[in-house]
Amino acid sequence: MLTRMSKQPPAFQASPAPLRPRFWETVPLRRMTPAEWEALCDGCGKCCLNKIEYEDTGEVDFTRVACRLLDGETCRCTHYPIRHQFVPDCVSLTPKS
Ligand code: SF4
């Protein structure tokens, strides 16, 4: 079976707003549009792994347990636009934060 892969990551395809060509090389983070900011995600899935913080040191480690909305095949959130309805504490990263 032949599987055709897009050269662009899913975040690029799902974004409804146009992205400036090679914006990641020319536009400072604080000047990116929300769509460009979201498109920076490379889909590694690390953000969606549960983590533990050691009380005594404050050190944070990844666990092997993923959020229930993470698709383990694609490393993408299955309900990203409405994820906070299901996972209220999912962190929304912004240039400011
Ligand atoms: S809700 Fe979606 S984006 Fe947030 S941690 Fe879970 S899988 Fe990741």
PDB file of C-alpha atoms and ligand atoms in Angstrom:
ATOM      1  CA  MET A   1       0.000   0.000   0.000  1.00  0.00           C
ATOM      2  CA  LEU A   2       1.294   3.443  -0.922  1.00  0.00           C
ATOM      3  CA  THR A   3       0.780   6.176   1.616  1.00  0.00           C
ATOM      4  CA  ARG A   4       1.158   9.709   0.355  1.00  0.00           C
ATOM      5  CA  MET A   5       2.561  12.131   2.885  1.00  0.00           C
ATOM      6  CA  SER A   6       2.159  15.880   2.739  1.00  0.00           C
ATOM      7  CA  LYS A   7       5.338  17.909   2.943  1.00  0.00           C
ATOM      8  CA  GLN A   8       3.621  20.300   5.287  1.00  0.00           C
ATOM      9  CA  PRO A   9       2.815  19.400   8.887  1.00  0.00           C
ATOM     10  CA  PRO A  10      -0.877  19.121   9.827  1.00  0.00           C
ATOM     11  CA  ALA A  11      -0.832  22.476  11.612  1.00  0.00           C
ATOM     12  CA  PHE A  12      -0.204  24.177   8.268  1.00  0.00           C
ATOM     13  CA  GLN A  13      -3.068  22.368   6.594  1.00  0.00           C
ATOM     14  CA  ALA A  14      -5.533  22.985   9.399  1.00  0.00           C
ATOM     15  CA  SER A  15      -4.850  26.678   9.684  1.00  0.00           C
ATOM     16  CA  PRO A  16      -7.615  28.750   8.075  1.00  0.00           C
ATOM     17  CA  ALA A  17      -5.561  31.948   7.966  1.00  0.00           C
ATOM     18  CA  PRO A  18      -2.830  32.468   5.404  1.00  0.00           C
ATOM     19  CA  LEU A  19       0.736  32.190   6.594  1.00  0.00           C
ATOM     20  CA  ARG A  20       3.444  34.502   5.367  1.00  0.00           C
ATOM     21  CA  PRO A  21       6.161  32.691   3.428  1.00  0.00           C
ATOM     22  CA  ARG A  22       8.956  31.502   5.743  1.00  0.00           C
ATOM     23  CA  PHE A  23       7.502  33.616   8.558  1.00  0.00           C
ATOM     24  CA  TRP A  24       9.461  31.643  11.161  1.00  0.00           C
ATOM     25  CA  GLU A  25      12.694  33.068   9.794  1.00  0.00           C
ATOM     26  CA  THR A  26      11.608  36.675   9.406  1.00  0.00           C
ATOM     27  CA  VAL A  27       8.850  37.498  11.899  1.00  0.00           C
ATOM     28  CA  PRO A  28       9.626  37.959  15.620  1.00  0.00           C
ATOM     29  CA  LEU A  29       7.450  35.837  17.922  1.00  0.00           C
ATOM     30  CA  ARG A  30       5.557  38.848  19.269  1.00  0.00           C
ATOM     31  CA  ARG A  31       4.569  39.911  15.755  1.00  0.00           C
ATOM     32  CA  MET A  32       3.275  36.565  14.528  1.00  0.00           C
ATOM     33  CA  THR A  33      -0.409  36.118  13.858  1.00  0.00           C
ATOM     34  CA  PRO A  34      -2.252  33.537  15.977  1.00  0.00           C
ATOM     35  CA  ALA A  35      -2.221  31.182  12.989  1.00  0.00           C
ATOM     36  CA  GLU A  36       1.522  31.598  12.543  1.00  0.00           C
ATOM     37  CA  TRP A  37       2.094  31.096  16.248  1.00  0.00           C
ATOM     38  CA  GLU A  38       0.086  27.865  16.201  1.00  0.00           C
ATOM     39  CA  ALA A  39       1.901  26.711  13.068  1.00  0.00           C
ATOM     40  CA  LEU A  40       5.212  26.697  14.959  1.00  0.00           C
ATOM     41  CA  CYS A  41       4.198  23.414  16.575  1.00  0.00           C
ATOM     42  CA  ASP A  42       6.161  20.608  14.985  1.00  0.00           C
ATOM     43  CA  GLY A  43       3.924  17.923  16.426  1.00  0.00           C
ATOM     44  CA  CYS A  44       6.429  16.176  18.667  1.00  0.00           C
ATOM     45  CA  GLY A  45       3.702  15.504  21.245  1.00  0.00           C
ATOM     46  CA  LYS A  46       5.922  16.294  24.236  1.00  0.00           C
ATOM     47  CA  CYS A  47       3.580  19.042  25.428  1.00  0.00           C
ATOM     48  CA  CYS A  48       0.863  16.426  25.710  1.00  0.00           C
ATOM     49  CA  LEU A  49       2.742  14.013  27.951  1.00  0.00           C
ATOM     50  CA  ASN A  50       1.871  14.161  31.622  1.00  0.00           C
ATOM     51  CA  LYS A  51       4.728  15.382  33.754  1.00  0.00           C
ATOM     52  CA  ILE A  52       5.690  15.100  37.369  1.00  0.00           C
ATOM     53  CA  GLU A  53       7.275  17.782  39.478  1.00  0.00           C
ATOM     54  CA  TYR A  54       9.464  16.736  42.398  1.00  0.00           C
ATOM     55  CA  GLU A  55       8.415  18.647  45.491  1.00  0.00           C
ATOM     56  CA  ASP A  56      11.864  18.864  46.993  1.00  0.00           C
ATOM     57  CA  THR A  57      13.756  20.106  43.938  1.00  0.00           C
ATOM     58  CA  GLY A  58      11.095  21.527  41.636  1.00  0.00           C
ATOM     59  CA  GLU A  59      12.564  19.413  38.857  1.00  0.00           C
ATOM     60  CA  VAL A  60      10.093  18.324  36.164  1.00  0.00           C
ATOM     61  CA  ASP A  61      10.234  14.993  34.348  1.00  0.00           C
ATOM     62  CA  PHE A  62       8.175  13.558  31.523  1.00  0.00           C
ATOM     63  CA  THR A  63       6.132  10.440  32.123  1.00  0.00           C
ATOM     64  CA  ARG A  64       5.119   7.952  29.429  1.00  0.00           C
ATOM     65  CA  VAL A  65       1.454   8.781  30.002  1.00  0.00           C
ATOM     66  CA  ALA A  66      -0.183  10.985  27.380  1.00  0.00           C
ATOM     67  CA  CYS A  67      -3.233  13.174  27.581  1.00  0.00           C
ATOM     68  CA  ARG A  68      -6.398  11.308  26.670  1.00  0.00           C
ATOM     69  CA  LEU A  69      -6.945  13.562  23.660  1.00  0.00           C
ATOM     70  CA  LEU A  70      -3.571  12.849  22.090  1.00  0.00           C
ATOM     71  CA  ASP A  71      -3.653  10.641  19.006  1.00  0.00           C
ATOM     72  CA  GLY A  72      -0.656   8.353  19.438  1.00  0.00           C
ATOM     73  CA  GLU A  73      -0.364   7.731  15.702  1.00  0.00           C
ATOM     74  CA  THR A  74      -0.271  11.331  14.501  1.00  0.00           C
ATOM     75  CA  CYS A  75       1.000  13.009  17.701  1.00  0.00           C
ATOM     76  CA  ARG A  76      -1.803  15.530  17.303  1.00  0.00           C
ATOM     77  CA  CYS A  77      -4.596  16.590  19.590  1.00  0.00           C
ATOM     78  CA  THR A  78      -7.849  15.033  18.429  1.00  0.00           C
ATOM     79  CA  HIS A  79      -9.927  18.044  19.545  1.00  0.00           C
ATOM     80  CA  TYR A  80      -7.484  20.926  19.484  1.00  0.00           C
ATOM     81  CA  PRO A  81      -9.914  23.820  18.768  1.00  0.00           C
ATOM     82  CA  ILE A  82     -12.250  22.716  21.577  1.00  0.00           C
ATOM     83  CA  ARG A  83      -9.721  20.929  23.796  1.00  0.00           C
ATOM     84  CA  HIS A  84     -10.375  23.106  26.847  1.00  0.00           C
ATOM     85  CA  GLN A  85     -13.900  21.701  27.048  1.00  0.00           C
ATOM     86  CA  PHE A  86     -12.345  18.331  27.842  1.00  0.00           C
ATOM     87  CA  VAL A  87      -8.954  19.244  29.309  1.00  0.00           C
ATOM     88  CA  PRO A  88      -9.370  22.611  31.052  1.00  0.00           C
ATOM     89  CA  ASP A  89      -5.776  22.718  32.257  1.00  0.00           C
ATOM     90  CA  CYS A  90      -4.229  22.247  28.820  1.00  0.00           C
ATOM     91  CA  VAL A  91      -1.726  25.047  28.609  1.00  0.00           C
ATOM     92  CA  SER A  92      -2.151  27.633  25.883  1.00  0.00           C
ATOM     93  CA  LEU A  93       1.279  28.914  25.066  1.00  0.00           C
ATOM     94  CA  THR A  94       1.481  32.474  23.837  1.00  0.00           C
ATOM     95  CA  PRO A  95       4.407  34.697  22.961  1.00  0.00           C
ATOM     96  CA  LYS A  96       3.783  36.515  26.251  1.00  0.00           C
ATOM     97  CA  SER A  97       3.772  33.383  28.410  1.00  0.00           C
TER      98      SER A  97
HETATM   99  S1  SF4 B   1      -5.792  18.663  25.221  1.00  0.00           S
HETATM  100 FE1  SF4 B   1      -4.797  18.264  23.270  1.00  0.00          FE
HETATM  101  S2  SF4 B   1      -3.163  19.804  23.137  1.00  0.00           S
HETATM  102 FE2  SF4 B   1      -3.825  19.707  25.280  1.00  0.00          FE
HETATM  103  S3  SF4 B   1      -2.448  18.206  26.267  1.00  0.00           S
HETATM  104 FE3  SF4 B   1      -4.260  17.088  25.574  1.00  0.00          FE
HETATM  105  S4  SF4 B   1      -3.727  16.309  23.551  1.00  0.00           S
HETATM  106 FE4  SF4 B   1      -2.267  17.939  24.030  1.00  0.00          FE
END
